[in-house]
Amino acid sequence: MLSVADAASPRPGFASWRLGLWVILLLAAFGAMQYGVHAQRVWSVLQVAPVDAEGRATLHAMLAWDAAYFLAAAMLVVFCAGGILRQGWARPVLRVALGLLAAGLLVSGVLLYRQWLGWHGQPHAVAGAAALVAQESRRVHLSLAFDATAIVMLIWLVWRLGQPAVRAQFRQRR
């Protein structure tokens, strides 16, 4: 039996934007795990191996980047979970976070493409270098295709989360 509150609130079935948030949540959780594992490995090297001052500074910088990326990925997991649960606070936060993520992917894709242009056209005197360049070119192209797909999906999610029909599905604090 439905209560008056249940009958008044719209209960849509399938929401494609929620599926997009699930994909981002899973990828962010995987990324957080990867950064956590890498940070553990860097930390163990710092604790066990004798490292000179320059190497120690480099490892500390790597550890700082790992911690920052881990924190960002963990926050994105929380934001996506709030969005999937239709919490009112999550919608504007997700719009900003997903927009920043799309901008970051765009910048990293442009930098990767410029780097690829720099070494792709140069002659390579080392035997077998052409095969390595071809293999690396495939990796770069796949990475750029993934970036382009992700940027389109993120922009779509930012747009979709701003639509009145989706906005109405989020619970506001009382």
mmCIF file of C-alpha atoms in Angstrom:
data_model
loop_
_atom_site.group_PDB
_atom_site.id
_atom_site.type_symbol
_atom_site.label_atom_id
_atom_site.label_comp_id
_atom_site.label_asym_id
_atom_site.label_seq_id
_atom_site.Cartn_x
_atom_site.Cartn_y
_atom_site.Cartn_z
ATOM 1 C CA MET A 1 0.000 0.000 0.000
ATOM 2 C CA LEU A 2 1.382 3.407 -1.001
ATOM 3 C CA SER A 3 1.408 6.264 1.430
ATOM 4 C CA VAL A 4 0.557 9.813 0.390
ATOM 5 C CA ALA A 5 4.265 10.733 0.403
ATOM 6 C CA ASP A 6 5.099 7.781 -1.889
ATOM 7 C CA ALA A 7 2.330 8.659 -4.321
ATOM 8 C CA ALA A 8 3.446 12.301 -4.489
ATOM 9 C CA SER A 9 7.135 11.610 -5.167
ATOM 10 C CA PRO A 10 8.041 10.540 -8.677
ATOM 11 C CA ARG A 11 9.653 7.099 -8.780
ATOM 12 C CA PRO A 12 11.213 6.758 -12.187
ATOM 13 C CA GLY A 13 12.372 3.337 -13.246
ATOM 14 C CA PHE A 14 15.577 3.288 -15.225
ATOM 15 C CA ALA A 15 17.655 6.475 -15.104
ATOM 16 C CA SER A 16 20.590 6.502 -17.512
ATOM 17 C CA TRP A 17 22.348 9.230 -15.540
ATOM 18 C CA ARG A 18 22.467 6.896 -12.520
ATOM 19 C CA LEU A 19 24.109 4.239 -14.670
ATOM 20 C CA GLY A 20 26.721 6.809 -15.686
ATOM 21 C CA LEU A 21 27.336 7.617 -12.022
ATOM 22 C CA TRP A 22 27.783 3.900 -11.291
ATOM 23 C CA VAL A 23 30.415 3.643 -14.019
ATOM 24 C CA ILE A 24 32.273 6.661 -12.636
ATOM 25 C CA LEU A 25 31.980 5.332 -9.082
ATOM 26 C CA LEU A 26 33.482 1.978 -10.080
ATOM 27 C CA LEU A 27 36.303 3.586 -12.069
ATOM 28 C CA ALA A 28 37.055 6.002 -9.217
ATOM 29 C CA ALA A 29 37.105 3.135 -6.709
ATOM 30 C CA PHE A 30 39.504 1.222 -8.953
ATOM 31 C CA GLY A 31 41.670 4.332 -9.304
ATOM 32 C CA ALA A 32 41.701 4.882 -5.539
ATOM 33 C CA MET A 33 42.793 1.291 -5.055
ATOM 34 C CA GLN A 34 45.576 1.658 -7.646
ATOM 35 C CA TYR A 35 46.883 4.868 -6.059
ATOM 36 C CA GLY A 36 46.715 3.288 -2.603
ATOM 37 C CA VAL A 37 48.709 0.250 -3.730
ATOM 38 C CA HIS A 38 51.283 2.445 -5.466
ATOM 39 C CA ALA A 39 51.616 4.636 -2.372
ATOM 40 C CA GLN A 40 52.212 1.525 -0.247
ATOM 41 C CA ARG A 41 54.967 0.398 -2.604
ATOM 42 C CA VAL A 42 56.626 3.817 -2.584
ATOM 43 C CA TRP A 43 56.379 3.930 1.209
ATOM 44 C CA SER A 44 57.986 0.492 1.521
ATOM 45 C CA VAL A 45 60.876 1.591 -0.724
ATOM 46 C CA LEU A 46 61.346 4.672 1.455
ATOM 47 C CA GLN A 47 61.432 2.502 4.585
ATOM 48 C CA VAL A 48 63.707 -0.301 3.356
ATOM 49 C CA ALA A 49 65.976 0.741 0.515
ATOM 50 C CA PRO A 50 68.873 3.141 0.986
ATOM 51 C CA VAL A 51 68.074 6.135 -1.220
ATOM 52 C CA ASP A 52 70.127 9.268 -1.848
ATOM 53 C CA ALA A 53 68.665 12.721 -1.131
ATOM 54 C CA GLU A 54 67.514 13.337 -4.713
ATOM 55 C CA GLY A 55 65.865 9.916 -4.936
ATOM 56 C CA ARG A 56 64.222 10.415 -1.552
ATOM 57 C CA ALA A 57 62.805 13.769 -2.703
ATOM 58 C CA THR A 58 61.471 12.138 -5.858
ATOM 59 C CA LEU A 59 59.835 9.328 -3.861
ATOM 60 C CA HIS A 60 58.281 11.849 -1.463
ATOM 61 C CA ALA A 61 56.860 13.766 -4.445
ATOM 62 C CA MET A 62 55.438 10.521 -5.847
ATOM 63 C CA LEU A 63 53.918 9.733 -2.464
ATOM 64 C CA ALA A 64 52.333 13.193 -2.279
ATOM 65 C CA TRP A 65 50.814 12.807 -5.758
ATOM 66 C CA ASP A 66 49.523 9.335 -4.864
ATOM 67 C CA ALA A 67 47.919 10.688 -1.697
ATOM 68 C CA ALA A 68 46.310 13.596 -3.570
ATOM 69 C CA TYR A 69 44.950 11.351 -6.317
ATOM 70 C CA PHE A 70 43.755 8.800 -3.750
ATOM 71 C CA LEU A 71 41.910 11.509 -1.838
ATOM 72 C CA ALA A 72 40.332 12.916 -5.018
ATOM 73 C CA ALA A 73 39.229 9.454 -6.183
ATOM 74 C CA ALA A 74 37.789 8.617 -2.754
ATOM 75 C CA MET A 75 35.875 11.908 -2.694
ATOM 76 C CA LEU A 76 34.503 11.168 -6.164
ATOM 77 C CA VAL A 77 33.296 7.771 -4.904
ATOM 78 C CA VAL A 78 31.431 9.524 -2.070
ATOM 79 C CA PHE A 79 29.947 12.128 -4.429
ATOM 80 C CA CYS A 80 28.774 9.460 -6.880
ATOM 81 C CA ALA A 81 27.278 7.378 -4.073
ATOM 82 C CA GLY A 82 25.371 10.449 -2.881
ATOM 83 C CA GLY A 83 24.149 11.056 -6.427
ATOM 84 C CA ILE A 84 23.070 7.449 -6.902
ATOM 85 C CA LEU A 85 21.144 7.690 -3.630
ATOM 86 C CA ARG A 86 19.648 10.991 -4.880
ATOM 87 C CA GLN A 87 20.907 13.065 -1.970
ATOM 88 C CA GLY A 88 20.246 16.761 -2.575
ATOM 89 C CA TRP A 89 23.758 17.894 -1.598
ATOM 90 C CA ALA A 90 25.369 15.583 -4.168
ATOM 91 C CA ARG A 91 23.872 17.041 -7.347
ATOM 92 C CA PRO A 92 25.633 20.451 -7.388
ATOM 93 C CA VAL A 93 28.834 18.918 -6.011
ATOM 94 C CA LEU A 94 28.782 16.270 -8.747
ATOM 95 C CA ARG A 95 28.247 18.865 -11.441
ATOM 96 C CA VAL A 96 31.377 20.724 -10.328
ATOM 97 C CA ALA A 97 33.461 17.577 -9.747
ATOM 98 C CA LEU A 98 32.497 15.994 -13.073
ATOM 99 C CA GLY A 99 33.129 19.272 -14.906
ATOM 100 C CA LEU A 100 36.594 19.521 -13.349
ATOM 101 C CA LEU A 101 37.271 15.884 -14.225
ATOM 102 C CA ALA A 102 36.258 16.515 -17.850
ATOM 103 C CA ALA A 103 38.523 19.572 -17.993
ATOM 104 C CA GLY A 104 41.393 17.563 -16.502
ATOM 105 C CA LEU A 105 40.909 14.796 -19.068
ATOM 106 C CA LEU A 106 40.879 17.369 -21.852
ATOM 107 C CA VAL A 107 44.125 18.945 -20.663
ATOM 108 C CA SER A 108 45.857 15.584 -20.191
ATOM 109 C CA GLY A 109 44.656 14.429 -23.615
ATOM 110 C CA VAL A 110 45.994 17.565 -25.297
ATOM 111 C CA LEU A 111 49.342 17.188 -23.507
ATOM 112 C CA LEU A 112 49.571 13.516 -24.487
ATOM 113 C CA TYR A 113 48.737 14.333 -28.114
ATOM 114 C CA ARG A 114 51.367 17.100 -28.232
ATOM 115 C CA GLN A 115 53.953 14.775 -26.714
ATOM 116 C CA TRP A 116 53.055 12.081 -29.237
ATOM 117 C CA LEU A 117 53.411 14.570 -32.108
ATOM 118 C CA GLY A 118 56.862 15.453 -30.809
ATOM 119 C CA TRP A 119 58.301 11.954 -31.002
ATOM 120 C CA HIS A 120 56.098 10.389 -33.681
ATOM 121 C CA GLY A 121 57.497 12.283 -36.647
ATOM 122 C CA GLN A 122 61.161 12.065 -35.683
ATOM 123 C CA PRO A 123 63.468 9.516 -37.319
ATOM 124 C CA HIS A 124 64.661 6.732 -35.031
ATOM 125 C CA ALA A 125 68.143 5.317 -35.559
ATOM 126 C CA VAL A 126 67.779 2.440 -33.092
ATOM 127 C CA ALA A 127 66.980 -0.957 -34.621
ATOM 128 C CA GLY A 128 63.375 -1.951 -33.940
ATOM 129 C CA ALA A 129 62.376 1.560 -32.933
ATOM 130 C CA ALA A 130 59.757 1.778 -35.689
ATOM 131 C CA ALA A 131 57.883 -1.188 -34.212
ATOM 132 C CA LEU A 132 58.015 0.360 -30.745
ATOM 133 C CA VAL A 133 56.780 3.697 -32.084
ATOM 134 C CA ALA A 134 53.898 1.940 -33.858
ATOM 135 C CA GLN A 135 52.991 0.073 -30.671
ATOM 136 C CA GLU A 136 53.186 3.261 -28.621
ATOM 137 C CA SER A 137 51.069 5.062 -31.238
ATOM 138 C CA ARG A 138 48.304 2.489 -30.781
ATOM 139 C CA ARG A 139 48.448 2.986 -27.015
ATOM 140 C CA VAL A 140 48.250 6.764 -27.406
ATOM 141 C CA HIS A 141 45.338 6.511 -29.859
ATOM 142 C CA LEU A 142 43.418 4.214 -27.507
ATOM 143 C CA SER A 143 44.098 6.554 -24.613
ATOM 144 C CA LEU A 144 42.894 9.550 -26.607
ATOM 145 C CA ALA A 145 39.758 7.667 -27.711
ATOM 146 C CA PHE A 146 39.042 6.770 -24.074
ATOM 147 C CA ASP A 147 39.583 10.401 -23.031
ATOM 148 C CA ALA A 148 37.243 11.682 -25.754
ATOM 149 C CA THR A 149 34.536 9.170 -24.799
ATOM 150 C CA ALA A 150 34.895 9.978 -21.108
ATOM 151 C CA ILE A 151 34.753 13.735 -21.731
ATOM 152 C CA VAL A 152 31.533 13.389 -23.731
ATOM 153 C CA MET A 153 29.996 11.190 -21.005
ATOM 154 C CA LEU A 154 31.049 13.573 -18.234
ATOM 155 C CA ILE A 155 29.699 16.634 -20.033
ATOM 156 C CA TRP A 156 26.444 14.780 -20.698
ATOM 157 C CA LEU A 157 26.180 13.901 -16.990
ATOM 158 C CA VAL A 158 26.845 17.497 -15.940
ATOM 159 C CA TRP A 159 24.131 18.658 -18.355
ATOM 160 C CA ARG A 160 21.729 15.899 -17.315
ATOM 161 C CA LEU A 161 22.159 16.616 -13.592
ATOM 162 C CA GLY A 162 21.108 20.207 -14.300
ATOM 163 C CA GLN A 163 17.839 19.264 -15.987
ATOM 164 C CA PRO A 164 14.654 20.002 -14.004
ATOM 165 C CA ALA A 165 13.345 16.430 -14.365
ATOM 166 C CA VAL A 166 16.520 15.030 -12.779
ATOM 167 C CA ARG A 167 16.787 17.844 -10.230
ATOM 168 C CA ALA A 168 13.280 16.965 -8.983
ATOM 169 C CA GLN A 169 14.401 13.395 -8.233
ATOM 170 C CA PHE A 170 16.909 14.531 -5.578
ATOM 171 C CA ARG A 171 15.891 14.772 -1.935
ATOM 172 C CA GLN A 172 16.489 18.125 -0.312
ATOM 173 C CA ARG A 173 17.470 18.510 3.334
ATOM 174 C CA ARG A 174 14.686 19.488 5.684
#
